[in-house]
Amino acid sequence: MAGKIVFESQSFVLSSGARANPRASTNPAQERARRSPLPVVVGCPRSGTSLLAVMLDSHPEVAVPPETAFIGAVATLRGSNEAVRQSFFDAVTADRIPISNWSDFGLDKDLLWRRLEAIDPFTVTAGLRAFYAMYAEGEGKPRYGEKTPGYVFMMPQIAALLPEAHFIHLIRDPGDTVLSWRKTWFAPS
C-alpha cells in the first residue's frame, strides 16, 4: 500500500506569494506569522519524515534543521525573563544523544545567546523564532521549517507557541514501517 500524506492544517505556499485571508488579523505579529507559515513535519519514525524534510530543505527559501527535540523541554518554561531565557538557552544547546547534538545545527552558542539577550521581553515563542531564524540565515535562506517525528504528540503545544505552524503529518502503512525498522542496523535480530 502506498503511503499517505495527511495535512493537519491549511495548505501553504513555499514561494514568495501570500494567499489572501478574509479573516486576516490586524495584529502585525500575527499578520507576519500568517504570511510566513512554518511547515512542521511529524509522524512515526521511518514513515518518510526525513525524506520530506530533505525535499523541503532543497527549496531555495526554506531551511529545515536536523531534529531539534527540545520543544518539549521549553514549552512549559515559566518565570522571570532572565530565568526563562537561561533555561531556554540551556535546553536548546543541550545534547540529546542519539536524537540530536548542538553541533548538528552548525550554530554558534555565543551568537544565539546574544540574539536571545536582545529579545525584550523574552518569551519562549520569541526564542524559538530566533533559533529557527538563525539556522535559516546560516543556510542562506529566508524561511525555516521543522522536522522532529516525536512532535506528533505535541502538536497542540507547538500550535500554541507558534501559531504560524502548519503540520504535515506523515502516515505510512504500519507493515511497511515495521519492515523499514527491521532493515536498520540497530534493529533487533
Coordinates of N, CA and C in Angstrom, one line a residue:
M1 N 0.8 -1.2 0.0 CA 0.0 0.0 0.0 C 0.9 1.2 0.0
A2 N 0.6 2.2 -0.8 CA 1.4 3.4 -0.9 C 1.1 4.3 0.4
G3 N 2.1 5.1 0.7 CA 2.0 6.0 1.9 C 1.0 7.1 1.6
K4 N 0.5 7.7 2.7 CA -0.5 8.7 2.5 C -0.1 9.9 3.3
I5 N -0.1 11.1 2.8 CA 0.2 12.3 3.5 C -1.1 13.0 3.9
V6 N -1.2 13.3 5.2 CA -2.4 14.0 5.7 C -2.0 15.3 6.2
F7 N -2.7 16.4 5.7 CA -2.4 17.7 6.1 C -3.3 18.1 7.2
E8 N -2.7 18.4 8.4 CA -3.5 18.7 9.6 C -3.9 20.2 9.6
S9 N -3.5 21.0 8.7 CA -3.8 22.4 8.7 C -4.0 22.9 7.3
Q10 N -4.2 24.2 7.1 CA -4.4 24.7 5.8 C -3.1 24.5 4.9
S11 N -3.3 24.5 3.6 CA -2.1 24.4 2.8 C -1.3 25.7 2.8
F12 N -0.1 25.6 2.4 CA 0.8 26.8 2.4 C 1.6 26.9 1.2
V13 N 2.1 28.1 0.9 CA 2.8 28.3 -0.3 C 4.3 28.5 0.0
L14 N 5.2 27.8 -0.7 CA 6.6 27.9 -0.4 C 7.2 29.0 -1.2
S15 N 6.5 29.5 -2.2 CA 7.1 30.6 -3.0 C 6.9 31.9 -2.2
S16 N 7.2 33.0 -2.8 CA 7.1 34.3 -2.2 C 5.7 34.8 -2.1
G17 N 4.8 34.2 -2.8 CA 3.4 34.7 -2.8 C 2.7 34.4 -1.5
A18 N 1.7 35.3 -1.2 CA 0.9 35.0 0.0 C -0.6 34.9 -0.4
R19 N -1.3 34.0 0.3 CA -2.7 33.9 0.0 C -3.5 34.9 0.7
A20 N -4.6 35.3 0.1 CA -5.5 36.2 0.7 C -6.3 35.5 1.8
N21 N -6.5 36.1 2.9 CA -7.3 35.5 4.0 C -8.3 36.6 4.5
P22 N -9.6 36.3 4.3 CA -10.6 37.3 4.7 C -10.6 37.4 6.2
R23 N -10.1 36.5 7.0 CA -10.1 36.6 8.4 C -8.7 37.1 8.9
A24 N -8.0 37.9 8.1 CA -6.7 38.3 8.5 C -6.7 39.2 9.7
S25 N -5.7 39.0 10.5 CA -5.6 39.7 11.8 C -5.0 41.1 11.6
T26 N -5.4 42.0 12.5 CA -4.8 43.4 12.4 C -3.6 43.5 13.2
N27 N -3.2 42.4 14.0 CA -2.0 42.4 14.8 C -0.8 42.1 13.9
P28 N 0.2 43.0 13.9 CA 1.3 42.9 13.0 C 2.0 41.6 13.1
A29 N 2.2 41.1 14.4 CA 3.0 39.8 14.6 C 2.2 38.7 14.0
Q30 N 0.9 38.7 14.3 CA 0.0 37.6 13.7 C 0.0 37.7 12.2
E31 N 0.0 38.9 11.7 CA -0.1 39.0 10.2 C 1.2 38.5 9.6
R32 N 2.4 38.7 10.2 CA 3.6 38.2 9.7 C 3.6 36.7 9.7
A33 N 3.1 36.1 10.9 CA 3.0 34.7 11.0 C 2.1 34.1 10.0
R34 N 1.0 34.7 9.6 CA 0.1 34.2 8.6 C 0.8 34.2 7.3
R35 N 1.6 35.2 7.0 CA 2.2 35.3 5.7 C 3.4 34.3 5.5
S36 N 4.0 33.9 6.6 CA 5.2 33.0 6.6 C 4.9 31.8 7.4
P37 N 4.1 30.8 6.9 CA 3.8 29.6 7.6 C 5.1 28.8 7.9
L38 N 5.1 28.1 9.0 CA 6.2 27.3 9.4 C 5.7 25.8 9.1
P39 N 6.3 25.1 8.1 CA 5.9 23.7 7.9 C 6.6 22.9 9.0
V40 N 5.8 22.1 9.7 CA 6.3 21.2 10.8 C 6.0 19.8 10.4
V41 N 7.0 19.0 10.1 CA 6.8 17.6 9.6 C 6.9 16.7 10.8
V42 N 5.8 15.9 11.0 CA 5.7 15.0 12.1 C 5.2 13.6 11.6
G43 N 5.4 12.6 12.5 CA 4.9 11.3 12.1 C 5.7 10.2 12.8
C44 N 5.3 9.0 12.6 CA 6.0 7.9 13.2 C 7.4 7.8 12.6
P45 N 8.5 7.5 13.4 CA 9.8 7.3 12.8 C 9.7 6.2 11.6
R46 N 10.5 6.4 10.6 CA 10.6 5.5 9.5 C 9.3 5.6 8.6
S47 N 8.6 6.8 8.7 CA 7.4 7.0 7.8 C 7.7 7.9 6.7
G48 N 8.9 8.4 6.5 CA 9.2 9.3 5.4 C 9.4 10.7 5.8
T49 N 9.5 11.0 7.1 CA 9.6 12.4 7.6 C 11.0 12.9 7.1
S50 N 12.0 12.1 7.2 CA 13.3 12.6 6.8 C 13.4 12.9 5.3
L51 N 12.8 12.1 4.5 CA 12.7 12.4 3.0 C 12.0 13.7 2.8
L52 N 10.8 13.9 3.4 CA 10.1 15.1 3.2 C 10.9 16.3 3.7
A53 N 11.6 16.2 4.8 CA 12.4 17.3 5.3 C 13.5 17.6 4.3
V54 N 14.1 16.6 3.7 CA 15.2 16.9 2.7 C 14.5 17.6 1.5
M55 N 13.4 17.2 1.1 CA 12.7 17.8 0.0 C 12.3 19.3 0.3
L56 N 11.8 19.5 1.5 CA 11.5 20.9 1.9 C 12.8 21.8 2.0
D57 N 13.8 21.2 2.5 CA 15.1 21.9 2.7 C 15.8 22.2 1.3
S58 N 15.4 21.4 0.3 CA 16.0 21.7 -1.0 C 15.4 22.9 -1.7
H59 N 14.3 23.4 -1.1 CA 13.6 24.6 -1.6 C 14.6 25.8 -1.4
P60 N 14.8 26.7 -2.3 CA 15.7 27.8 -2.1 C 15.3 28.8 -1.0
E61 N 14.1 28.7 -0.5 CA 13.6 29.6 0.5 C 13.4 29.0 1.9
V62 N 13.6 27.7 2.0 CA 13.2 27.0 3.3 C 14.4 26.2 3.8
A63 N 14.8 26.5 5.1 CA 15.8 25.7 5.8 C 15.2 24.8 6.8
V64 N 15.4 23.5 6.8 CA 14.9 22.6 7.8 C 16.1 22.0 8.6
P65 N 16.2 22.4 9.9 CA 17.3 21.9 10.7 C 17.2 20.4 11.0
P66 N 18.3 19.8 11.5 CA 18.1 18.4 12.0 C 17.1 18.4 13.1
E67 N 16.7 17.2 13.5 CA 15.7 17.1 14.6 C 16.1 17.9 15.8
T68 N 15.2 18.7 16.2 CA 15.5 19.6 17.4 C 15.3 18.9 18.7
A69 N 14.1 18.3 18.9 CA 13.8 17.5 20.1 C 13.8 18.4 21.4
F70 N 13.9 19.7 21.3 CA 13.9 20.5 22.5 C 12.6 21.2 22.8
I71 N 11.6 21.2 21.9 CA 10.4 22.0 22.2 C 9.7 21.5 23.5
G72 N 9.7 20.2 23.7 CA 9.1 19.6 24.9 C 9.8 20.2 26.2
A73 N 11.1 20.4 26.1 CA 11.8 21.0 27.3 C 11.5 22.5 27.5
V74 N 11.2 23.2 26.5 CA 11.0 24.6 26.6 C 9.5 25.0 26.6
A75 N 8.6 24.2 26.2 CA 7.2 24.5 26.1 C 6.5 24.9 27.4
T76 N 7.1 24.3 28.5 CA 6.4 24.6 29.8 C 7.2 25.6 30.7
L77 N 8.2 26.2 30.1 CA 9.0 27.2 30.9 C 8.1 28.4 31.3
R78 N 8.2 28.7 32.6 CA 7.5 29.8 33.2 C 8.5 30.6 34.1
G79 N 8.3 31.8 34.4 CA 9.1 32.5 35.4 C 9.6 33.8 34.8
S80 N 10.6 34.4 35.5 CA 11.1 35.7 35.1 C 11.8 35.6 33.8
N81 N 11.9 36.8 33.2 CA 12.6 36.8 31.8 C 14.0 36.2 31.9
E82 N 14.8 36.6 32.8 CA 16.2 36.0 32.8 C 16.2 34.5 33.1
A83 N 15.4 34.1 34.0 CA 15.3 32.6 34.3 C 14.8 31.8 33.1
V84 N 13.8 32.3 32.5 CA 13.3 31.7 31.3 C 14.3 31.7 30.2
R85 N 14.9 32.8 30.0 CA 15.9 33.0 28.9 C 17.1 31.9 29.1
Q86 N 17.6 31.9 30.3 CA 18.7 31.0 30.6 C 18.3 29.5 30.5
S87 N 17.1 29.2 31.0 CA 16.6 27.8 30.9 C 16.3 27.4 29.4
F88 N 15.8 28.4 28.6 CA 15.6 28.1 27.2 C 17.0 27.9 26.5
F89 N 17.9 28.7 26.8 CA 19.3 28.5 26.2 C 19.9 27.2 26.5
D90 N 19.8 26.8 27.8 CA 20.3 25.5 28.3 C 19.6 24.4 27.6
A91 N 18.3 24.4 27.4 CA 17.6 23.3 26.8 C 17.9 23.2 25.3
V92 N 18.0 24.4 24.6 CA 18.2 24.4 23.2 C 19.6 23.9 22.9
T93 N 20.6 24.3 23.7 CA 22.0 23.9 23.4 C 22.4 22.6 24.0
A94 N 21.6 21.9 24.7 CA 21.9 20.6 25.3 C 22.0 19.5 24.2
D95 N 22.9 18.6 24.4 CA 23.0 17.4 23.5 C 21.9 16.4 23.9
R96 N 21.2 15.9 22.9 CA 20.1 14.9 23.2 C 20.5 13.6 22.4
I97 N 21.6 13.0 22.8 CA 22.0 11.8 22.1 C 21.0 10.7 22.4
P98 N 20.6 9.9 21.4 CA 21.1 9.9 20.0 C 20.3 10.8 19.0
I99 N 19.3 11.6 19.6 CA 18.4 12.3 18.7 C 19.2 13.5 18.0
S100 N 19.8 14.4 18.8 CA 20.5 15.5 18.2 C 21.6 16.0 19.1
N101 N 22.5 16.7 18.5 CA 23.6 17.3 19.3 C 23.6 18.8 18.8
W102 N 24.0 19.7 19.7 CA 24.1 21.1 19.3 C 24.9 21.3 18.1
S103 N 26.0 20.5 18.0 CA 26.9 20.7 16.8 C 26.2 20.4 15.5
D104 N 25.1 19.6 15.5 CA 24.4 19.2 14.3 C 23.8 20.5 13.6
F105 N 23.6 21.5 14.4 CA 22.9 22.7 13.8 C 23.9 23.7 13.2
G106 N 25.2 23.5 13.5 CA 26.2 24.4 12.9 C 26.1 25.8 13.3
L107 N 25.6 26.0 14.6 CA 25.4 27.4 15.0 C 26.3 27.7 16.2
D108 N 26.6 29.0 16.4 CA 27.5 29.5 17.4 C 26.7 29.8 18.7
K109 N 27.0 29.1 19.8 CA 26.3 29.3 21.0 C 26.3 30.8 21.5
D110 N 27.4 31.4 21.4 CA 27.5 32.8 21.8 C 26.6 33.7 21.0
L111 N 26.6 33.5 19.7 CA 25.7 34.3 18.9 C 24.2 34.0 19.2
L112 N 23.9 32.8 19.5 CA 22.5 32.5 19.9 C 22.2 33.2 21.2
W113 N 23.1 33.2 22.2 CA 22.9 33.9 23.5 C 22.7 35.4 23.2
R114 N 23.5 36.0 22.4 CA 23.3 37.4 22.1 C 22.0 37.7 21.5
R115 N 21.5 36.8 20.6 CA 20.2 37.0 20.0 C 19.1 36.9 21.0
L116 N 19.2 35.9 21.9 CA 18.2 35.8 23.0 C 18.2 37.0 23.9
E117 N 19.4 37.5 24.2 CA 19.5 38.7 25.1 C 18.8 39.9 24.5
A118 N 18.8 40.0 23.2 CA 18.2 41.1 22.5 C 16.7 41.1 22.5
I119 N 16.1 40.0 22.9 CA 14.7 39.8 22.9 C 14.1 40.4 24.3
D120 N 13.3 41.4 24.2 CA 12.8 42.0 25.4 C 11.4 42.5 25.2
P121 N 10.4 41.9 25.9 CA 10.6 40.9 26.9 C 10.8 39.5 26.2
F122 N 11.5 38.7 26.9 CA 11.8 37.3 26.4 C 10.6 36.4 26.6
T123 N 10.3 35.7 25.5 CA 9.2 34.6 25.6 C 9.8 33.4 24.9
V124 N 9.3 32.3 25.2 CA 9.7 31.0 24.6 C 9.4 31.1 23.1
T125 N 8.2 31.7 22.7 CA 7.9 31.8 21.3 C 8.9 32.7 20.6
A126 N 9.3 33.8 21.1 CA 10.3 34.6 20.5 C 11.7 33.9 20.4
G127 N 12.0 33.1 21.5 CA 13.3 32.4 21.5 C 13.3 31.3 20.4
L128 N 12.2 30.6 20.2 CA 12.1 29.6 19.2 C 12.3 30.2 17.8
R129 N 11.6 31.3 17.6 CA 11.7 32.0 16.3 C 13.1 32.5 16.1
A130 N 13.8 33.0 17.1 CA 15.2 33.4 17.0 C 16.1 32.3 16.6
F131 N 15.9 31.1 17.2 CA 16.7 29.9 16.9 C 16.5 29.5 15.4
Y132 N 15.2 29.4 15.0 CA 15.0 28.9 13.7 C 15.5 30.0 12.6
A133 N 15.3 31.2 12.9 CA 15.7 32.3 12.0 C 17.3 32.3 11.9
M134 N 17.9 32.0 13.0 CA 19.4 32.0 13.0 C 19.9 30.8 12.2
Y135 N 19.2 29.7 12.3 CA 19.5 28.5 11.5 C 19.3 28.8 10.0
A136 N 18.2 29.4 9.7 CA 17.9 29.7 8.3 C 18.9 30.7 7.7
E137 N 19.3 31.7 8.5 CA 20.3 32.6 8.0 C 21.6 31.9 7.7
G138 N 22.0 31.0 8.6 CA 23.2 30.2 8.4 C 23.2 29.4 7.1
E139 N 22.0 29.0 6.6 CA 21.8 28.3 5.4 C 21.6 29.2 4.2
G140 N 21.5 30.5 4.5 CA 21.3 31.5 3.4 C 19.9 31.5 2.9
K141 N 18.9 31.2 3.7 CA 17.5 31.1 3.3 C 16.7 32.0 4.2
P142 N 15.6 32.6 3.7 CA 14.8 33.5 4.5 C 13.8 32.8 5.4
R143 N 13.4 31.6 5.2 CA 12.4 30.9 5.9 C 12.9 29.6 6.5
Y144 N 12.1 29.1 7.4 CA 12.5 27.8 8.1 C 11.4 26.9 8.3
G145 N 11.7 25.6 8.5 CA 10.7 24.6 8.8 C 11.2 23.8 10.0
E146 N 10.5 22.7 10.3 CA 10.8 21.9 11.5 C 10.5 20.4 11.1
K147 N 11.3 19.5 11.5 CA 11.0 18.1 11.3 C 11.6 17.3 12.5
T148 N 10.7 16.9 13.4 CA 11.0 16.0 14.5 C 9.8 15.1 14.7
P149 N 9.9 13.8 14.3 CA 8.8 12.9 14.3 C 8.0 12.9 15.6
G150 N 8.8 13.0 16.7 CA 8.1 12.9 18.0 C 7.2 14.0 18.4
Y151 N 7.3 15.1 17.6 CA 6.4 16.3 17.9 C 5.0 16.0 17.5
V152 N 4.7 14.8 16.9 CA 3.4 14.4 16.6 C 2.5 14.4 17.9
F153 N 3.2 14.1 19.0 CA 2.4 14.1 20.3 C 2.3 15.5 20.9
M154 N 2.9 16.5 20.3 CA 3.0 17.9 20.9 C 2.4 18.9 20.0
M155 N 1.6 18.5 19.0 CA 1.1 19.5 18.0 C 0.3 20.6 18.7
P156 N -0.6 20.3 19.7 CA -1.3 21.4 20.3 C -0.4 22.4 21.0
Q157 N 0.6 21.9 21.7 CA 1.6 22.8 22.4 C 2.4 23.6 21.4
I158 N 2.8 23.0 20.3 CA 3.5 23.7 19.3 C 2.7 24.8 18.6
A159 N 1.4 24.4 18.3 CA 0.5 25.4 17.7 C 0.2 26.6 18.6
A160 N 0.2 26.3 19.9 CA 0.0 27.4 20.9 C 1.3 28.3 20.9
L161 N 2.5 27.7 20.9 CA 3.7 28.5 20.9 C 4.0 29.2 19.5
L162 N 3.7 28.5 18.5 CA 4.0 29.0 17.1 C 2.7 29.0 16.3
P163 N 1.9 30.0 16.3 CA 0.6 29.9 15.6 C 0.8 29.8 14.1
E164 N 2.0 30.1 13.6 CA 2.3 30.0 12.2 C 2.6 28.6 11.7
A165 N 2.6 27.7 12.7 CA 2.9 26.3 12.4 C 1.8 25.6 11.5
H166 N 2.2 25.0 10.5 CA 1.3 24.2 9.6 C 1.9 22.8 9.6
F167 N 1.1 21.8 10.2 CA 1.6 20.5 10.4 C 1.4 19.6 9.2
I168 N 2.4 18.9 8.9 CA 2.4 17.9 7.8 C 2.6 16.6 8.5
H169 N 1.5 15.8 8.7 CA 1.6 14.6 9.5 C 1.7 13.4 8.5
L170 N 2.8 12.8 8.4 CA 3.0 11.6 7.5 C 2.5 10.4 8.2
I171 N 1.7 9.6 7.5 CA 1.2 8.3 7.9 C 1.6 7.3 6.9
R172 N 2.3 6.3 7.3 CA 2.7 5.2 6.5 C 2.1 3.9 6.9
D173 N 1.9 3.0 5.9 CA 1.3 1.7 6.2 C 2.1 1.1 7.4
P174 N 1.5 0.6 8.4 CA 2.2 0.0 9.6 C 3.2 -1.1 9.2
G175 N 2.7 -2.0 8.3 CA 3.6 -3.1 7.9 C 4.8 -2.6 7.2
D176 N 4.7 -1.6 6.4 CA 5.9 -1.0 5.7 C 6.8 -0.4 6.7
T177 N 6.3 0.3 7.7 CA 7.1 0.9 8.8 C 7.9 -0.1 9.5
V178 N 7.2 -1.2 9.9 CA 7.9 -2.3 10.7 C 9.0 -2.9 9.8
L179 N 8.7 -3.1 8.5 CA 9.8 -3.7 7.6 C 10.9 -2.7 7.5
S180 N 10.7 -1.4 7.5 CA 11.7 -0.4 7.4 C 12.6 -0.4 8.7
W181 N 11.9 -0.6 9.9 CA 12.6 -0.7 11.1 C 13.5 -1.9 11.1
R182 N 13.0 -3.0 10.6 CA 13.8 -4.3 10.6 C 15.1 -4.2 9.8
K183 N 15.1 -3.3 8.8 CA 16.2 -3.1 7.9 C 17.3 -2.2 8.5
T184 N 17.1 -1.6 9.6 CA 18.1 -0.7 10.2 C 19.1 -1.5 10.9
W185 N 20.3 -0.9 11.1 CA 21.4 -1.6 11.7 C 21.2 -1.9 13.2
F186 N 20.3 -1.1 13.8 CA 20.1 -1.2 15.2 C 18.8 -2.0 15.6
A187 N 18.2 -2.6 14.5 CA 17.0 -3.4 14.7 C 17.3 -4.7 15.5
P188 N 16.3 -5.2 16.3 CA 16.6 -6.4 17.0 C 16.7 -7.6 16.0
S189 N 17.6 -8.5 16.3 CA 17.8 -9.6 15.4 C 16.8 -10.7 15.5

